[in-house]
Short mmCIF file of N, CA and C in Angstrom, two decimals:
data_model
loop_
_atom_site.label_atom_id
_atom_site.label_comp_id
_atom_site.label_asym_id
_atom_site.label_seq_id
_atom_site.Cartn_x
_atom_site.Cartn_y
_atom_site.Cartn_z
N UNK A 22 23.14 -38.65 76.33
CA UNK A 22 24.16 -38.79 75.31
C UNK A 22 23.45 -38.74 73.96
N UNK A 23 24.08 -38.08 73.00
CA UNK A 23 23.45 -37.92 71.69
C UNK A 23 23.30 -39.25 70.97
N UNK A 24 22.35 -39.27 70.05
CA UNK A 24 22.11 -40.46 69.24
C UNK A 24 23.36 -40.82 68.44
N UNK A 25 24.05 -39.80 67.93
CA UNK A 25 25.26 -40.04 67.14
C UNK A 25 26.30 -40.80 67.95
N UNK A 26 26.52 -40.40 69.19
CA UNK A 26 27.49 -41.09 70.04
C UNK A 26 27.03 -42.51 70.36
N UNK A 27 25.75 -42.65 70.63
CA UNK A 27 25.23 -43.97 71.00
C UNK A 27 25.23 -44.94 69.82
N UNK A 28 25.06 -44.45 68.59
CA UNK A 28 24.99 -45.33 67.42
C UNK A 28 26.28 -46.09 67.17
N UNK A 29 27.40 -45.62 67.71
CA UNK A 29 28.66 -46.35 67.56
C UNK A 29 28.58 -47.74 68.19
N UNK A 30 27.63 -47.93 69.08
CA UNK A 30 27.50 -49.19 69.80
C UNK A 30 26.38 -50.06 69.25
N UNK A 31 25.82 -49.69 68.11
CA UNK A 31 24.64 -50.38 67.58
C UNK A 31 24.83 -51.89 67.46
N UNK A 32 25.92 -52.34 66.90
CA UNK A 32 26.11 -53.78 66.71
C UNK A 32 27.40 -54.25 67.37
N UNK A 33 27.71 -53.67 68.51
CA UNK A 33 28.93 -54.02 69.21
C UNK A 33 28.74 -55.27 70.07
N UNK A 34 29.85 -55.92 70.35
CA UNK A 34 29.82 -57.08 71.24
C UNK A 34 30.15 -56.68 72.67
N UNK A 35 30.38 -55.38 72.90
CA UNK A 35 30.73 -54.91 74.24
C UNK A 35 29.55 -55.10 75.19
N UNK A 36 29.88 -55.33 76.44
CA UNK A 36 28.84 -55.48 77.47
C UNK A 36 28.35 -54.11 77.91
N UNK A 37 27.17 -54.07 78.44
CA UNK A 37 26.54 -52.83 78.85
C UNK A 37 27.38 -52.02 79.84
N UNK A 38 27.96 -52.63 80.88
CA UNK A 38 28.76 -51.83 81.81
C UNK A 38 29.94 -51.12 81.12
N UNK A 39 30.53 -51.78 80.15
CA UNK A 39 31.66 -51.19 79.42
C UNK A 39 31.19 -50.01 78.56
N UNK A 40 30.06 -50.17 77.89
CA UNK A 40 29.51 -49.09 77.08
C UNK A 40 29.17 -47.90 77.96
N UNK A 41 28.51 -48.15 79.07
CA UNK A 41 28.13 -47.07 79.99
C UNK A 41 29.35 -46.34 80.52
N UNK A 42 30.39 -47.07 80.82
CA UNK A 42 31.62 -46.44 81.33
C UNK A 42 32.22 -45.54 80.25
N UNK A 43 32.27 -46.02 79.00
CA UNK A 43 32.82 -45.22 77.91
C UNK A 43 31.99 -43.97 77.65
N UNK A 44 30.67 -44.09 77.78
CA UNK A 44 29.78 -42.94 77.56
C UNK A 44 29.63 -42.07 78.81
N UNK A 45 30.13 -42.57 79.94
CA UNK A 45 30.01 -41.87 81.23
C UNK A 45 28.54 -41.65 81.61
N UNK A 46 27.78 -42.76 81.56
CA UNK A 46 26.37 -42.72 81.93
C UNK A 46 26.08 -43.81 82.96
N UNK A 47 25.01 -43.61 83.72
CA UNK A 47 24.59 -44.59 84.73
C UNK A 47 23.52 -45.53 84.21
N UNK A 48 22.73 -45.07 83.26
CA UNK A 48 21.62 -45.88 82.76
C UNK A 48 21.58 -45.81 81.24
N UNK A 49 21.02 -46.86 80.68
CA UNK A 49 20.90 -46.94 79.22
C UNK A 49 19.47 -47.34 78.89
N UNK A 50 18.94 -46.74 77.83
CA UNK A 50 17.63 -47.09 77.33
C UNK A 50 17.83 -48.02 76.15
N UNK A 51 17.23 -49.20 76.23
CA UNK A 51 17.23 -50.14 75.12
C UNK A 51 15.82 -50.20 74.58
N UNK A 52 15.71 -50.47 73.31
CA UNK A 52 14.36 -50.57 72.78
C UNK A 52 14.32 -51.27 71.45
N UNK A 53 13.11 -51.58 71.05
CA UNK A 53 12.89 -52.16 69.74
C UNK A 53 11.61 -51.56 69.17
N UNK A 54 11.58 -51.52 67.85
CA UNK A 54 10.42 -50.97 67.15
C UNK A 54 9.93 -52.03 66.18
N UNK A 55 8.62 -52.25 66.19
CA UNK A 55 8.01 -53.21 65.29
C UNK A 55 6.87 -52.51 64.58
N UNK A 56 6.86 -52.61 63.26
CA UNK A 56 5.80 -52.00 62.48
C UNK A 56 4.98 -53.09 61.83
N UNK A 57 3.67 -52.94 61.92
CA UNK A 57 2.76 -53.85 61.27
C UNK A 57 1.68 -53.01 60.60
N UNK A 58 1.74 -52.94 59.28
CA UNK A 58 0.79 -52.10 58.56
C UNK A 58 0.94 -50.65 58.97
N UNK A 59 -0.14 -50.05 59.43
CA UNK A 59 -0.11 -48.65 59.86
C UNK A 59 0.06 -48.51 61.37
N UNK A 60 0.45 -49.59 62.04
CA UNK A 60 0.65 -49.56 63.49
C UNK A 60 2.13 -49.69 63.79
N UNK A 61 2.56 -49.06 64.87
CA UNK A 61 3.95 -49.18 65.31
C UNK A 61 3.94 -49.45 66.81
N UNK A 62 4.80 -50.38 67.22
CA UNK A 62 4.93 -50.73 68.64
C UNK A 62 6.37 -50.51 69.05
N UNK A 63 6.53 -49.85 70.18
CA UNK A 63 7.86 -49.62 70.74
C UNK A 63 7.93 -50.31 72.09
N UNK A 64 8.93 -51.14 72.27
CA UNK A 64 9.21 -51.78 73.57
C UNK A 64 10.48 -51.13 74.09
N UNK A 65 10.44 -50.62 75.32
CA UNK A 65 11.55 -49.86 75.87
C UNK A 65 11.91 -50.41 77.25
N UNK A 66 13.21 -50.45 77.51
CA UNK A 66 13.71 -50.88 78.81
C UNK A 66 14.74 -49.86 79.30
N UNK A 67 14.65 -49.49 80.55
CA UNK A 67 15.63 -48.63 81.20
C UNK A 67 16.48 -49.53 82.09
N UNK A 68 17.79 -49.51 81.87
CA UNK A 68 18.68 -50.44 82.55
C UNK A 68 19.76 -49.69 83.31
N UNK A 69 19.95 -50.07 84.58
CA UNK A 69 21.07 -49.55 85.35
C UNK A 69 22.31 -50.24 84.80
N UNK A 70 23.14 -49.50 84.10
CA UNK A 70 24.21 -50.10 83.31
C UNK A 70 25.27 -50.85 84.12
N UNK A 71 25.77 -50.29 85.22
CA UNK A 71 26.83 -51.03 85.93
C UNK A 71 26.41 -52.42 86.41
N UNK A 72 25.14 -52.57 86.80
CA UNK A 72 24.68 -53.87 87.31
C UNK A 72 23.84 -54.64 86.29
N UNK A 73 23.50 -53.99 85.19
CA UNK A 73 22.64 -54.56 84.15
C UNK A 73 21.25 -54.91 84.69
N UNK A 74 20.84 -54.23 85.75
CA UNK A 74 19.53 -54.45 86.37
C UNK A 74 18.47 -53.63 85.64
N UNK A 75 17.35 -54.28 85.31
CA UNK A 75 16.24 -53.57 84.66
C UNK A 75 15.54 -52.70 85.69
N UNK A 76 15.45 -51.41 85.40
CA UNK A 76 14.80 -50.47 86.30
C UNK A 76 13.33 -50.27 85.94
N UNK A 77 13.05 -50.38 84.65
CA UNK A 77 11.70 -50.12 84.18
C UNK A 77 11.58 -50.65 82.76
N UNK A 78 10.37 -51.05 82.39
CA UNK A 78 10.10 -51.47 81.01
C UNK A 78 8.69 -51.05 80.64
N UNK A 79 8.50 -50.77 79.38
CA UNK A 79 7.18 -50.38 78.91
C UNK A 79 7.02 -50.74 77.44
N UNK A 80 5.76 -50.87 77.03
CA UNK A 80 5.44 -51.16 75.64
C UNK A 80 4.34 -50.20 75.21
N UNK A 81 4.51 -49.65 74.02
CA UNK A 81 3.58 -48.63 73.52
C UNK A 81 3.20 -48.98 72.09
N UNK A 82 1.93 -48.74 71.75
CA UNK A 82 1.49 -48.99 70.39
C UNK A 82 0.61 -47.85 69.93
N UNK A 83 0.84 -47.40 68.68
CA UNK A 83 0.07 -46.29 68.12
C UNK A 83 -0.04 -46.47 66.61
N UNK A 84 -0.90 -45.67 66.03
CA UNK A 84 -0.95 -45.52 64.59
C UNK A 84 0.34 -44.83 64.15
N UNK A 85 0.85 -45.20 63.01
CA UNK A 85 2.12 -44.65 62.52
C UNK A 85 2.07 -43.12 62.42
N UNK A 86 0.91 -42.56 62.12
CA UNK A 86 0.79 -41.10 62.02
C UNK A 86 1.06 -40.41 63.36
N UNK A 87 0.88 -41.13 64.45
CA UNK A 87 1.04 -40.55 65.78
C UNK A 87 2.40 -40.90 66.40
N UNK A 88 3.39 -41.19 65.57
CA UNK A 88 4.68 -41.64 66.08
C UNK A 88 5.36 -40.56 66.93
N UNK A 89 5.15 -39.28 66.63
CA UNK A 89 5.76 -38.23 67.45
C UNK A 89 5.13 -38.20 68.84
N UNK A 90 3.83 -38.40 68.92
CA UNK A 90 3.18 -38.50 70.24
C UNK A 90 3.74 -39.69 71.00
N UNK A 91 3.96 -40.78 70.29
CA UNK A 91 4.51 -41.98 70.90
C UNK A 91 5.92 -41.71 71.44
N UNK A 92 6.77 -41.07 70.65
CA UNK A 92 8.12 -40.74 71.10
C UNK A 92 8.08 -39.82 72.31
N UNK A 93 7.19 -38.83 72.28
CA UNK A 93 7.06 -37.89 73.39
C UNK A 93 6.64 -38.62 74.66
N UNK A 94 5.65 -39.51 74.54
CA UNK A 94 5.17 -40.25 75.70
C UNK A 94 6.27 -41.12 76.31
N UNK A 95 7.03 -41.80 75.45
CA UNK A 95 8.12 -42.64 75.94
C UNK A 95 9.16 -41.78 76.66
N UNK A 96 9.55 -40.67 76.05
CA UNK A 96 10.55 -39.78 76.66
C UNK A 96 10.06 -39.25 78.01
N UNK A 97 8.81 -38.83 78.09
CA UNK A 97 8.27 -38.31 79.35
C UNK A 97 8.21 -39.39 80.42
N UNK A 98 7.81 -40.59 80.03
CA UNK A 98 7.73 -41.69 81.00
C UNK A 98 9.11 -42.02 81.55
N UNK A 99 10.11 -42.09 80.67
CA UNK A 99 11.47 -42.37 81.13
C UNK A 99 11.96 -41.26 82.06
N UNK A 100 11.70 -40.01 81.70
CA UNK A 100 12.10 -38.89 82.56
C UNK A 100 11.45 -39.01 83.94
N UNK A 101 10.18 -39.40 83.98
CA UNK A 101 9.50 -39.59 85.27
C UNK A 101 10.12 -40.74 86.05
N UNK A 102 10.44 -41.82 85.36
CA UNK A 102 11.00 -42.99 86.03
C UNK A 102 12.34 -42.69 86.67
N UNK A 103 13.14 -41.87 86.03
CA UNK A 103 14.46 -41.57 86.60
C UNK A 103 14.44 -40.24 87.36
N UNK A 104 13.23 -39.73 87.53
CA UNK A 104 12.99 -38.54 88.34
C UNK A 104 13.79 -37.32 87.89
N UNK A 105 13.84 -37.15 86.57
CA UNK A 105 14.47 -35.95 86.01
C UNK A 105 13.41 -34.86 85.94
N UNK A 106 13.79 -33.69 86.31
CA UNK A 106 12.88 -32.55 86.22
C UNK A 106 12.93 -32.02 84.79
N UNK A 107 11.80 -32.05 84.10
CA UNK A 107 11.72 -31.54 82.74
C UNK A 107 11.45 -30.04 82.83
N UNK A 108 12.34 -29.26 82.23
CA UNK A 108 12.23 -27.80 82.29
C UNK A 108 11.05 -27.33 81.44
N UNK A 109 10.57 -26.11 81.70
CA UNK A 109 9.49 -25.57 80.86
C UNK A 109 9.86 -25.52 79.38
N UNK A 110 11.12 -25.21 79.08
CA UNK A 110 11.57 -25.17 77.68
C UNK A 110 11.49 -26.56 77.06
N UNK A 111 11.89 -27.59 77.82
CA UNK A 111 11.82 -28.95 77.30
C UNK A 111 10.37 -29.39 77.14
N UNK A 112 9.50 -28.97 78.06
CA UNK A 112 8.08 -29.29 77.94
C UNK A 112 7.49 -28.65 76.70
N UNK A 113 7.89 -27.40 76.42
CA UNK A 113 7.40 -26.71 75.23
C UNK A 113 7.87 -27.42 73.97
N UNK A 114 9.12 -27.87 73.97
CA UNK A 114 9.65 -28.60 72.80
C UNK A 114 8.88 -29.91 72.59
N UNK A 115 8.60 -30.63 73.66
CA UNK A 115 7.82 -31.86 73.54
C UNK A 115 6.42 -31.57 73.01
N UNK A 116 5.84 -30.46 73.45
CA UNK A 116 4.49 -30.10 72.99
C UNK A 116 4.50 -29.77 71.50
N UNK A 117 5.57 -29.10 71.02
CA UNK A 117 5.68 -28.77 69.59
C UNK A 117 5.78 -30.02 68.74
N UNK A 118 6.30 -31.10 69.29
CA UNK A 118 6.47 -32.34 68.54
C UNK A 118 5.17 -33.10 68.36
N UNK A 119 4.06 -32.54 68.81
CA UNK A 119 2.79 -33.27 68.81
C UNK A 119 2.02 -33.13 67.51
N UNK A 120 2.66 -32.90 66.41
CA UNK A 120 1.91 -32.83 65.16
C UNK A 120 1.92 -34.20 64.49
N UNK A 121 0.85 -34.51 63.74
CA UNK A 121 0.83 -35.79 63.04
C UNK A 121 1.97 -35.87 62.03
N UNK A 122 2.47 -37.05 61.82
CA UNK A 122 3.56 -37.26 60.88
C UNK A 122 2.99 -37.86 59.61
N UNK A 123 3.45 -37.35 58.49
CA UNK A 123 3.08 -37.91 57.21
C UNK A 123 3.70 -39.31 57.13
N UNK A 124 2.88 -40.32 56.96
CA UNK A 124 3.33 -41.72 56.99
C UNK A 124 4.44 -41.99 55.98
N UNK A 125 4.26 -41.56 54.73
CA UNK A 125 5.26 -41.83 53.70
C UNK A 125 6.55 -41.08 54.01
N UNK A 126 6.44 -39.84 54.47
CA UNK A 126 7.65 -39.07 54.81
C UNK A 126 8.42 -39.77 55.92
N UNK A 127 7.71 -40.25 56.92
CA UNK A 127 8.37 -40.91 58.04
C UNK A 127 9.04 -42.21 57.59
N UNK A 128 8.37 -42.99 56.77
CA UNK A 128 8.96 -44.24 56.28
C UNK A 128 10.19 -43.97 55.41
N UNK A 129 10.11 -42.94 54.56
CA UNK A 129 11.28 -42.56 53.76
C UNK A 129 12.42 -42.12 54.66
N UNK A 130 12.10 -41.39 55.71
CA UNK A 130 13.12 -40.95 56.67
C UNK A 130 13.80 -42.16 57.32
N UNK A 131 13.01 -43.14 57.75
CA UNK A 131 13.58 -44.34 58.36
C UNK A 131 14.46 -45.12 57.38
N UNK A 132 14.01 -45.22 56.13
CA UNK A 132 14.81 -45.90 55.11
C UNK A 132 16.11 -45.13 54.86
N UNK A 133 16.01 -43.81 54.86
CA UNK A 133 17.21 -42.99 54.69
C UNK A 133 18.23 -43.28 55.78
N UNK A 134 17.77 -43.37 57.02
CA UNK A 134 18.68 -43.69 58.13
C UNK A 134 19.27 -45.09 57.98
N UNK A 135 18.47 -46.01 57.53
CA UNK A 135 18.96 -47.37 57.32
C UNK A 135 20.15 -47.36 56.35
N UNK A 136 19.98 -46.71 55.22
CA UNK A 136 21.06 -46.68 54.23
C UNK A 136 22.21 -45.80 54.68
N UNK A 137 21.93 -44.71 55.37
CA UNK A 137 23.01 -43.84 55.86
C UNK A 137 23.94 -44.60 56.79
N UNK A 138 23.37 -45.45 57.63
CA UNK A 138 24.17 -46.18 58.61
C UNK A 138 25.08 -47.24 57.98
N UNK A 139 24.86 -47.60 56.73
CA UNK A 139 25.74 -48.55 56.05
C UNK A 139 27.07 -47.89 55.66
N UNK A 140 27.06 -46.58 55.49
CA UNK A 140 28.27 -45.77 55.28
C UNK A 140 29.14 -46.20 54.11
N UNK A 141 28.50 -46.42 52.98
CA UNK A 141 29.23 -46.59 51.72
C UNK A 141 28.69 -45.53 50.77
N UNK A 142 29.44 -45.22 49.72
CA UNK A 142 28.97 -44.20 48.78
C UNK A 142 27.64 -44.61 48.17
N UNK A 143 27.51 -45.88 47.81
CA UNK A 143 26.27 -46.37 47.20
C UNK A 143 25.09 -46.25 48.17
N UNK A 144 25.31 -46.65 49.41
CA UNK A 144 24.22 -46.58 50.39
C UNK A 144 23.87 -45.13 50.72
N UNK A 145 24.88 -44.26 50.72
CA UNK A 145 24.60 -42.84 50.97
C UNK A 145 23.78 -42.24 49.84
N UNK A 146 24.05 -42.66 48.60
CA UNK A 146 23.23 -42.18 47.48
C UNK A 146 21.77 -42.59 47.66
N UNK A 147 21.55 -43.84 48.10
CA UNK A 147 20.17 -44.31 48.35
C UNK A 147 19.55 -43.53 49.51
N UNK A 148 20.34 -43.28 50.54
CA UNK A 148 19.84 -42.52 51.69
C UNK A 148 19.40 -41.13 51.26
N UNK A 149 20.20 -40.47 50.43
CA UNK A 149 19.85 -39.14 49.94
C UNK A 149 18.51 -39.19 49.21
N UNK A 150 18.33 -40.20 48.37
CA UNK A 150 17.05 -40.34 47.65
C UNK A 150 15.88 -40.44 48.62
N UNK A 151 16.04 -41.23 49.67
CA UNK A 151 14.94 -41.39 50.63
C UNK A 151 14.69 -40.11 51.43
N UNK A 152 15.75 -39.44 51.86
CA UNK A 152 15.56 -38.18 52.59
C UNK A 152 14.89 -37.14 51.69
N UNK A 153 15.31 -37.07 50.43
CA UNK A 153 14.69 -36.12 49.51
C UNK A 153 13.23 -36.46 49.27
N UNK A 154 12.92 -37.73 49.18
CA UNK A 154 11.53 -38.15 49.02
C UNK A 154 10.70 -37.74 50.24
N UNK A 155 11.27 -37.91 51.43
CA UNK A 155 10.58 -37.50 52.65
C UNK A 155 10.32 -35.99 52.65
N UNK A 156 11.30 -35.21 52.18
CA UNK A 156 11.14 -33.76 52.15
C UNK A 156 10.09 -33.35 51.12
N UNK A 157 10.04 -34.06 49.99
CA UNK A 157 9.01 -33.77 48.98
C UNK A 157 7.63 -34.07 49.53
N UNK A 158 7.53 -35.16 50.27
CA UNK A 158 6.24 -35.56 50.85
C UNK A 158 5.79 -34.60 51.94
N UNK A 159 6.74 -34.13 52.77
CA UNK A 159 6.43 -33.20 53.86
C UNK A 159 7.58 -32.19 53.98
N UNK A 160 7.47 -31.05 53.31
CA UNK A 160 8.55 -30.05 53.33
C UNK A 160 8.80 -29.45 54.72
N UNK A 161 7.96 -29.74 55.70
CA UNK A 161 8.16 -29.21 57.05
C UNK A 161 8.73 -30.25 58.00
N UNK A 162 9.18 -31.38 57.48
CA UNK A 162 9.69 -32.47 58.32
C UNK A 162 11.20 -32.28 58.52
N UNK A 163 11.56 -31.57 59.56
CA UNK A 163 12.95 -31.18 59.82
C UNK A 163 13.92 -32.36 59.91
N UNK A 164 13.57 -33.49 60.53
CA UNK A 164 14.53 -34.60 60.60
C UNK A 164 15.01 -35.08 59.23
N UNK A 165 14.18 -34.98 58.20
CA UNK A 165 14.61 -35.40 56.86
C UNK A 165 15.74 -34.51 56.35
N UNK A 166 15.63 -33.20 56.59
CA UNK A 166 16.70 -32.28 56.19
C UNK A 166 17.98 -32.56 56.97
N UNK A 167 17.82 -32.87 58.26
CA UNK A 167 18.99 -33.19 59.09
C UNK A 167 19.65 -34.47 58.60
N UNK A 168 18.86 -35.47 58.26
CA UNK A 168 19.41 -36.72 57.73
C UNK A 168 20.15 -36.48 56.43
N UNK A 169 19.58 -35.65 55.57
CA UNK A 169 20.24 -35.30 54.32
C UNK A 169 21.57 -34.61 54.58
N UNK A 170 21.58 -33.71 55.54
CA UNK A 170 22.83 -32.99 55.85
C UNK A 170 23.90 -33.95 56.36
N UNK A 171 23.51 -34.93 57.16
CA UNK A 171 24.47 -35.92 57.65
C UNK A 171 25.04 -36.75 56.49
N UNK A 172 24.17 -37.10 55.54
CA UNK A 172 24.64 -37.87 54.37
C UNK A 172 25.68 -37.08 53.59
N UNK A 173 25.38 -35.82 53.32
CA UNK A 173 26.33 -35.01 52.57
C UNK A 173 27.66 -34.90 53.32
N UNK A 174 27.58 -34.79 54.63
CA UNK A 174 28.80 -34.74 55.43
C UNK A 174 29.62 -36.01 55.29
N UNK A 175 28.93 -37.16 55.31
CA UNK A 175 29.62 -38.44 55.18
C UNK A 175 30.19 -38.64 53.77
N UNK A 176 29.52 -38.10 52.76
CA UNK A 176 29.99 -38.25 51.38
C UNK A 176 31.36 -37.59 51.18
N UNK A 177 31.66 -36.61 52.02
CA UNK A 177 32.94 -35.93 51.92
C UNK A 177 33.97 -36.45 52.89
N UNK A 178 33.70 -37.61 53.50
CA UNK A 178 34.60 -38.18 54.48
C UNK A 178 35.51 -39.22 53.83
N UNK A 179 36.79 -39.12 54.11
CA UNK A 179 37.76 -40.08 53.56
C UNK A 179 37.40 -41.49 54.03
N UNK A 180 37.43 -42.43 53.13
CA UNK A 180 37.16 -43.82 53.46
C UNK A 180 35.69 -44.18 53.37
N UNK A 181 34.83 -43.18 53.26
CA UNK A 181 33.39 -43.47 53.14
C UNK A 181 32.88 -42.98 51.79
N UNK A 182 33.01 -41.68 51.57
CA UNK A 182 32.49 -41.09 50.35
C UNK A 182 33.56 -40.91 49.30
N UNK A 183 33.11 -40.57 48.12
CA UNK A 183 34.04 -40.37 47.01
C UNK A 183 34.06 -38.92 46.55
N UNK A 184 33.47 -38.05 47.33
CA UNK A 184 33.39 -36.65 46.93
C UNK A 184 34.28 -35.80 47.82
N UNK A 185 34.60 -34.65 47.33
CA UNK A 185 35.44 -33.71 48.06
C UNK A 185 34.62 -32.99 49.13
N UNK A 186 35.22 -32.76 50.30
CA UNK A 186 34.52 -31.99 51.33
C UNK A 186 34.14 -30.58 50.82
N UNK A 187 34.92 -30.05 49.91
CA UNK A 187 34.58 -28.73 49.33
C UNK A 187 33.26 -28.79 48.58
N UNK A 188 32.99 -29.94 48.00
CA UNK A 188 31.75 -30.13 47.25
C UNK A 188 30.58 -30.43 48.18
N UNK A 189 30.82 -31.25 49.21
CA UNK A 189 29.71 -31.73 50.04
C UNK A 189 29.41 -30.84 51.24
N UNK A 190 30.40 -30.15 51.78
CA UNK A 190 30.18 -29.33 52.98
C UNK A 190 29.10 -28.27 52.78
N UNK A 191 29.12 -27.49 51.67
CA UNK A 191 28.04 -26.51 51.49
C UNK A 191 26.66 -27.15 51.41
N UNK A 192 26.58 -28.32 50.80
CA UNK A 192 25.29 -29.02 50.73
C UNK A 192 24.83 -29.46 52.11
N UNK A 193 25.78 -29.97 52.91
CA UNK A 193 25.46 -30.41 54.27
C UNK A 193 24.99 -29.24 55.12
N UNK A 194 25.69 -28.13 55.05
CA UNK A 194 25.33 -26.96 55.85
C UNK A 194 23.98 -26.39 55.41
N UNK A 195 23.74 -26.33 54.11
CA UNK A 195 22.46 -25.80 53.62
C UNK A 195 21.28 -26.65 54.11
N UNK A 196 21.42 -27.98 54.05
CA UNK A 196 20.34 -28.86 54.53
C UNK A 196 20.17 -28.72 56.04
N UNK A 197 21.28 -28.60 56.78
CA UNK A 197 21.20 -28.44 58.23
C UNK A 197 20.52 -27.12 58.59
N UNK A 198 20.86 -26.08 57.87
CA UNK A 198 20.22 -24.76 58.14
C UNK A 198 18.72 -24.81 57.88
N UNK A 199 18.32 -25.51 56.82
CA UNK A 199 16.90 -25.65 56.53
C UNK A 199 16.21 -26.41 57.67
N UNK A 200 16.86 -27.46 58.17
CA UNK A 200 16.30 -28.22 59.29
C UNK A 200 16.13 -27.31 60.50
N UNK A 201 17.13 -26.46 60.76
CA UNK A 201 17.08 -25.57 61.92
C UNK A 201 16.07 -24.44 61.75
N UNK A 202 15.76 -24.07 60.52
CA UNK A 202 14.69 -23.10 60.30
C UNK A 202 13.35 -23.67 60.75
N UNK A 203 13.20 -24.97 60.56
CA UNK A 203 11.95 -25.64 60.93
C UNK A 203 11.94 -25.98 62.42
N UNK A 204 13.06 -26.48 62.92
CA UNK A 204 13.19 -26.88 64.33
C UNK A 204 14.56 -26.43 64.82
N UNK A 205 14.60 -25.31 65.48
CA UNK A 205 15.88 -24.70 65.88
C UNK A 205 16.66 -25.51 66.91
N UNK A 206 16.03 -26.49 67.52
CA UNK A 206 16.72 -27.29 68.54
C UNK A 206 17.10 -28.69 68.06
N UNK A 207 17.01 -28.95 66.77
CA UNK A 207 17.31 -30.28 66.25
C UNK A 207 18.81 -30.55 66.35
N UNK A 208 19.18 -31.44 67.26
CA UNK A 208 20.58 -31.69 67.60
C UNK A 208 21.40 -32.18 66.42
N UNK A 209 20.83 -33.05 65.58
CA UNK A 209 21.57 -33.59 64.46
C UNK A 209 22.01 -32.46 63.51
N UNK A 210 21.12 -31.52 63.25
CA UNK A 210 21.44 -30.40 62.37
C UNK A 210 22.47 -29.48 63.02
N UNK A 211 22.33 -29.24 64.31
CA UNK A 211 23.30 -28.41 65.02
C UNK A 211 24.69 -29.05 64.97
N UNK A 212 24.76 -30.36 65.07
CA UNK A 212 26.05 -31.05 65.03
C UNK A 212 26.72 -30.90 63.68
N UNK A 213 25.95 -30.95 62.60
CA UNK A 213 26.53 -30.78 61.26
C UNK A 213 27.10 -29.37 61.11
N UNK A 214 26.38 -28.38 61.56
CA UNK A 214 26.87 -26.99 61.44
C UNK A 214 28.11 -26.80 62.30
N UNK A 215 28.15 -27.42 63.47
CA UNK A 215 29.28 -27.24 64.39
C UNK A 215 30.53 -27.98 63.94
N UNK A 216 30.38 -29.01 63.10
CA UNK A 216 31.56 -29.80 62.73
C UNK A 216 32.42 -29.13 61.67
#
């Protein structure tokens, strides 16, 4: 299930079996991220949702610059645990993600997501600033462009933003296209173009 669909449950009081039923999934990955200086630790749990039984848990720690390697390792381990066959195309995509991440760009990207998720015009303006800062720091960091495109999309949404969709849609699409030029499989950017 996409991150966008799963984020609706970020601070919900619903129980895991109910969330899984709504998403039509059998298992859910829960996790936490802790950053200390230039180190990042991810704790991950794979849970059989209907019974809330823990199937697997792991903890990973890396230098912040290696966060993409860390994400790849976690994804591969979970795939192995649930015995999913990773296709050659998926393996190639995971291998492409193995480049070091610019620390400041990544932190700006995370801050951008933090403010984007608040979904107010003021917070979206701050999110845009952080995504733009991430892009200035690393012009090849596709997730920053995708985050920017999502912000522009939200700015044109009734009840959230104060701008017209006619004004924000071209900005959203342009940022999404730039993200897809860098990473043609980036789901967040594809979703903006498709909406």
